[in-house]
């Protein structure tokens, strides 16, 4: 029976890919292990190896085709004496296409472009601003696992080793506690390290140095010793990677005096805020998001584009309810706002952008206008960012709230692996919609 | 057909059969286990490509002789712990392929009922303590399991596996110190597959002789050909004998190689295809043992073919089970967080 070769899933977040190149042509004989094609995923170019012996009977998807969904048939491999027409249709074959798991059910929000701007992914924006700051200031360097030769585990540092060399783009051993401490020591001495954590889950091994060594030293030294360092990397849930690899650390770091904590959503903010973080004289925890890396937004061409730390942004104006979110949750809040608008509810969506210091002023002003508030975060509800905002609103906006605010947060459980349970654990637009309606007493 | 285990079925005070002289039936059993791991992992790779397995999936293909050879020298009362490249360890501990595969697909029939995934699986019954996603964690945890063996005086030991990359973590040396200080019954197995993700050992380690890493703590270590099942078994038997005699921890550095990428999303640009092909062609642990079995007349091509058929059937059944088993009940989201009073 001829065998259909399907577009493979090659990463936790891949739902579609580009067929970059065919390495075999129709009629060519192939063996198990032969590379038949190259596929570009959201992270890298991967080689597809054949898992069958036979003849490449038919190429179904020509090279250069973009956005091929996972599980789409891309070629047919024939056994001896078989013809291409014998290929088993996928509809009744053993291989049935499954709906991709991580594809957002809503279109990516784009900001209207103003002035000179170009469209970039968050990944590219982060890379560009690191390069720009490294060109500008020779004391800035990047250190972390796989940041150099491998070009970044999530390809954020692509090209930096080539431009700046191994003195300034440093591949470390897998020793977070050690290299975070080393980075803090270098910052004591006046260098400006950018320490990349492959993900913030692994920064738990380094949290002692982030807090005890970086956050407290200026204070303990009576102001003598600033610690100009950036700790950055993806934070929050990726997709199907389980309890030890999907967690939001926003409230952990935001709890600590002596740190600044940033969690951007758009590429423009990622760029402008990372620039501000690198130039800041304090330790900054910069929380990125793996799912956002591949999303595109307009980014100003201005080479000095900088976004000051500590300012929230109203990303959608509305008068009925305020929805405060950060990072990927802004995306979901905007999607929720679209749905609410169809039902006559105009939500004001605030992108917090910085979590410490929190822009309470913008929040209070919005609540004074809408009199209703919903907060959104991926992290656990207990002692979360939403809890803090609730306390602040009690103190500063109590008289303007027409109803108790609502918190949308991750389920109060370790992240499950199973697809259906993970969906229940991670806050979705539907949860935000329901929360907004409940504070407005609408059904 | 039930999965067998690579471990010896009965506890044996002498430390097992004589090093280097594995009985024929044992050799066949160990060959079959390596084959089971290989076929299981190939199937897992296919299911990942089809989107049936999500997240990270780290295949053990190429390293089979390490876990099968080590487990052959252990007994059921010994405990085992490793990192996220763990499917082979679970099968070698005698865990059911069905239950492991169903965990990979996130179904209720999985060992963690779908809640753990590829990197997080456990079996109390088989004394398998995970399945840990954080690099280095298995080392102090395994040292703690050894502490419990000593505390209870149950005669067991812990085999704590780590990668070459993990071997640079500070917690490893904190563990070595305590294990040696307190003469804990722990076997540290360093699976040196030459890479931690995309970083070769030369680029991550000031010294790459991992067997010598216990030197400052007085822990003897030995480098072993991890592609040779009999060499692994022999070295482990003598290390285990010393540990059981109360001499404290031992380190075995297994020189091995992984054929596939670090995880499914690794483009593997850091090494050449020729490098991989050379190891696969010249040092493959399964081909190596097969050769030996046939040459020594322990087995013949026909018997080997039968074994392959048996193993394939087992793996296919596991894959079917893993796709047919239902997703966990939504109520499972909020269970197992604390032990009920
Ligand atoms: C503390 C920590 N840092 C980083 C990672 C990401 N990571 C997962 S596996 C891996 C490489 C580990 O290499 P090694 O210990 O040699 O094991 P191998 O994958 O070769 O089996 C890295 C960096 C992690 N899981 N935990
Ligand atoms: Mg390794």
Tab-separated table of C-alpha atoms in Angstrom, chain A residues 6-13 23 33-35 43-47 49 51 70-71 94-98 101 145-146 148-150 153-155 171-177 198 201-202 205 239-245 290 411-422 424-425, chain B residues 46 48-56 102-107 113-120 131-137 165-166 168-171 174 196-199 203-205 260 262-270 273 280 323 327-335 337:
chain	number	residue	atom	x	y	z
A	6	UNK	CA	2.177	13.892	6.201
A	7	UNK	CA	3.362	17.326	7.259
A	8	UNK	CA	4.884	16.488	10.633
A	9	UNK	CA	4.498	18.398	13.877
A	10	UNK	CA	8.057	19.298	14.802
A	11	UNK	CA	7.718	21.459	17.887
A	12	UNK	CA	5.340	22.010	20.785
A	13	UNK	CA	3.927	25.152	19.210
A	23	UNK	CA	15.740	16.916	-1.321
A	33	UNK	CA	16.646	7.690	7.329
A	34	UNK	CA	17.054	9.540	4.009
A	35	UNK	CA	16.291	13.221	4.233
A	43	UNK	CA	11.571	27.852	15.329
A	44	UNK	CA	13.927	26.383	12.814
A	45	UNK	CA	14.499	24.600	9.558
A	46	UNK	CA	14.154	20.881	10.105
A	47	UNK	CA	14.943	17.930	7.901
A	49	UNK	CA	13.638	11.823	7.247
A	51	UNK	CA	10.524	6.342	7.922
A	70	UNK	CA	0.306	19.747	10.314
A	71	UNK	CA	-0.939	16.377	9.003
A	94	UNK	CA	-4.918	5.127	9.451
A	95	UNK	CA	-3.706	8.679	9.706
A	96	UNK	CA	-6.505	11.082	10.332
A	97	UNK	CA	-5.852	14.758	10.653
A	98	UNK	CA	-6.432	16.074	14.142
A	101	UNK	CA	-3.878	21.890	19.589
A	145	UNK	CA	22.250	28.235	27.401
A	146	UNK	CA	22.344	27.808	23.621
A	148	UNK	CA	25.378	31.408	20.658
A	149	UNK	CA	26.089	28.537	18.293
A	150	UNK	CA	22.572	27.161	18.445
A	153	UNK	CA	16.724	27.639	22.000
A	154	UNK	CA	13.780	29.724	20.726
A	155	UNK	CA	15.908	31.465	18.076
A	171	UNK	CA	27.117	29.808	25.715
A	172	UNK	CA	26.948	28.611	29.311
A	173	UNK	CA	26.777	25.151	30.798
A	174	UNK	CA	23.346	24.134	32.163
A	175	UNK	CA	24.073	25.731	35.499
A	176	UNK	CA	21.519	28.450	36.149
A	177	UNK	CA	22.428	29.032	39.778
A	198	UNK	CA	15.969	29.105	28.362
A	201	UNK	CA	11.014	27.623	34.877
A	202	UNK	CA	14.758	27.032	35.061
A	205	UNK	CA	17.434	27.359	40.239
A	239	UNK	CA	1.905	24.114	24.940
A	240	UNK	CA	1.663	20.582	26.329
A	241	UNK	CA	4.977	20.700	28.159
A	242	UNK	CA	3.562	19.792	31.550
A	243	UNK	CA	3.802	21.051	35.108
A	244	UNK	CA	7.540	21.685	35.400
A	245	UNK	CA	7.757	23.665	32.148
A	290	UNK	CA	6.974	31.544	23.766
A	411	UNK	CA	-6.531	27.044	37.444
A	412	UNK	CA	-5.154	26.565	40.946
A	413	UNK	CA	-3.396	23.324	39.983
A	414	UNK	CA	-0.009	22.300	38.567
A	415	UNK	CA	-0.235	22.427	34.768
A	416	UNK	CA	-1.659	19.151	33.444
A	417	UNK	CA	-0.230	17.556	30.303
A	418	UNK	CA	-3.422	16.119	28.781
A	419	UNK	CA	-4.734	18.371	26.012
A	420	UNK	CA	-8.260	18.612	27.407
A	421	UNK	CA	-7.114	19.348	30.957
A	422	UNK	CA	-4.542	21.886	29.811
A	424	UNK	CA	-9.224	23.928	31.253
A	425	UNK	CA	-6.193	25.094	33.222
B	46	UNK	CA	5.825	8.839	14.521
B	48	UNK	CA	4.575	13.006	17.634
B	49	UNK	CA	4.826	13.822	13.943
B	50	UNK	CA	1.120	13.061	13.645
B	51	UNK	CA	0.302	15.461	16.465
B	52	UNK	CA	-0.855	12.665	18.793
B	53	UNK	CA	1.922	13.425	21.278
B	54	UNK	CA	2.452	17.050	22.225
B	55	UNK	CA	5.014	19.208	23.955
B	56	UNK	CA	8.514	17.864	24.403
B	102	UNK	CA	-0.829	6.390	26.829
B	103	UNK	CA	0.893	8.914	29.063
B	104	UNK	CA	2.682	10.271	26.006
B	105	UNK	CA	-0.672	10.810	24.329
B	106	UNK	CA	-2.092	12.346	27.508
B	107	UNK	CA	-4.792	9.749	28.080
B	113	UNK	CA	-3.477	9.288	34.057
B	114	UNK	CA	-2.479	11.798	31.387
B	115	UNK	CA	-1.484	14.488	33.837
B	116	UNK	CA	2.294	14.121	33.681
B	117	UNK	CA	3.286	13.577	30.053
B	118	UNK	CA	6.514	12.305	28.511
B	119	UNK	CA	8.798	13.874	31.096
B	120	UNK	CA	6.835	13.073	34.226
B	131	UNK	CA	10.686	11.354	35.070
B	132	UNK	CA	11.979	14.894	35.995
B	133	UNK	CA	11.971	17.869	33.653
B	134	UNK	CA	14.461	20.048	35.464
B	135	UNK	CA	18.076	19.280	34.604
B	136	UNK	CA	20.028	18.028	37.619
B	137	UNK	CA	17.036	17.311	39.842
B	165	UNK	CA	24.998	18.350	30.725
B	166	UNK	CA	23.374	17.773	34.095
B	168	UNK	CA	27.846	20.290	35.590
B	169	UNK	CA	25.105	21.353	37.979
B	170	UNK	CA	26.113	22.454	41.449
B	171	UNK	CA	23.525	20.258	43.123
B	174	UNK	CA	26.404	18.833	46.911
B	196	UNK	CA	23.503	18.610	26.205
B	197	UNK	CA	20.942	19.860	23.737
B	198	UNK	CA	23.111	21.575	21.072
B	199	UNK	CA	26.239	21.932	23.184
B	203	UNK	CA	32.017	23.335	24.859
B	204	UNK	CA	30.311	22.932	28.247
B	205	UNK	CA	32.776	21.129	30.494
B	260	UNK	CA	17.877	11.650	17.199
B	262	UNK	CA	17.566	16.493	21.610
B	263	UNK	CA	13.797	16.658	21.378
B	264	UNK	CA	11.504	16.484	18.399
B	265	UNK	CA	12.056	20.178	17.603
B	266	UNK	CA	15.840	20.057	17.376
B	267	UNK	CA	17.239	20.753	13.907
B	268	UNK	CA	20.548	19.215	15.077
B	269	UNK	CA	22.810	21.595	13.176
B	270	UNK	CA	25.552	21.200	15.785
B	273	UNK	CA	24.870	13.533	9.696
B	280	UNK	CA	24.865	4.081	14.081
B	323	UNK	CA	-4.878	6.465	20.952
B	327	UNK	CA	-8.795	11.666	27.718
B	328	UNK	CA	-8.876	12.141	31.480
B	329	UNK	CA	-12.183	13.153	32.986
B	330	UNK	CA	-12.360	16.959	33.302
B	331	UNK	CA	-12.822	16.489	37.054
B	332	UNK	CA	-9.236	15.199	37.148
B	333	UNK	CA	-8.046	18.771	36.673
B	334	UNK	CA	-8.408	19.446	40.375
B	335	UNK	CA	-7.565	16.064	41.899
B	337	UNK	CA	-3.086	18.284	44.436
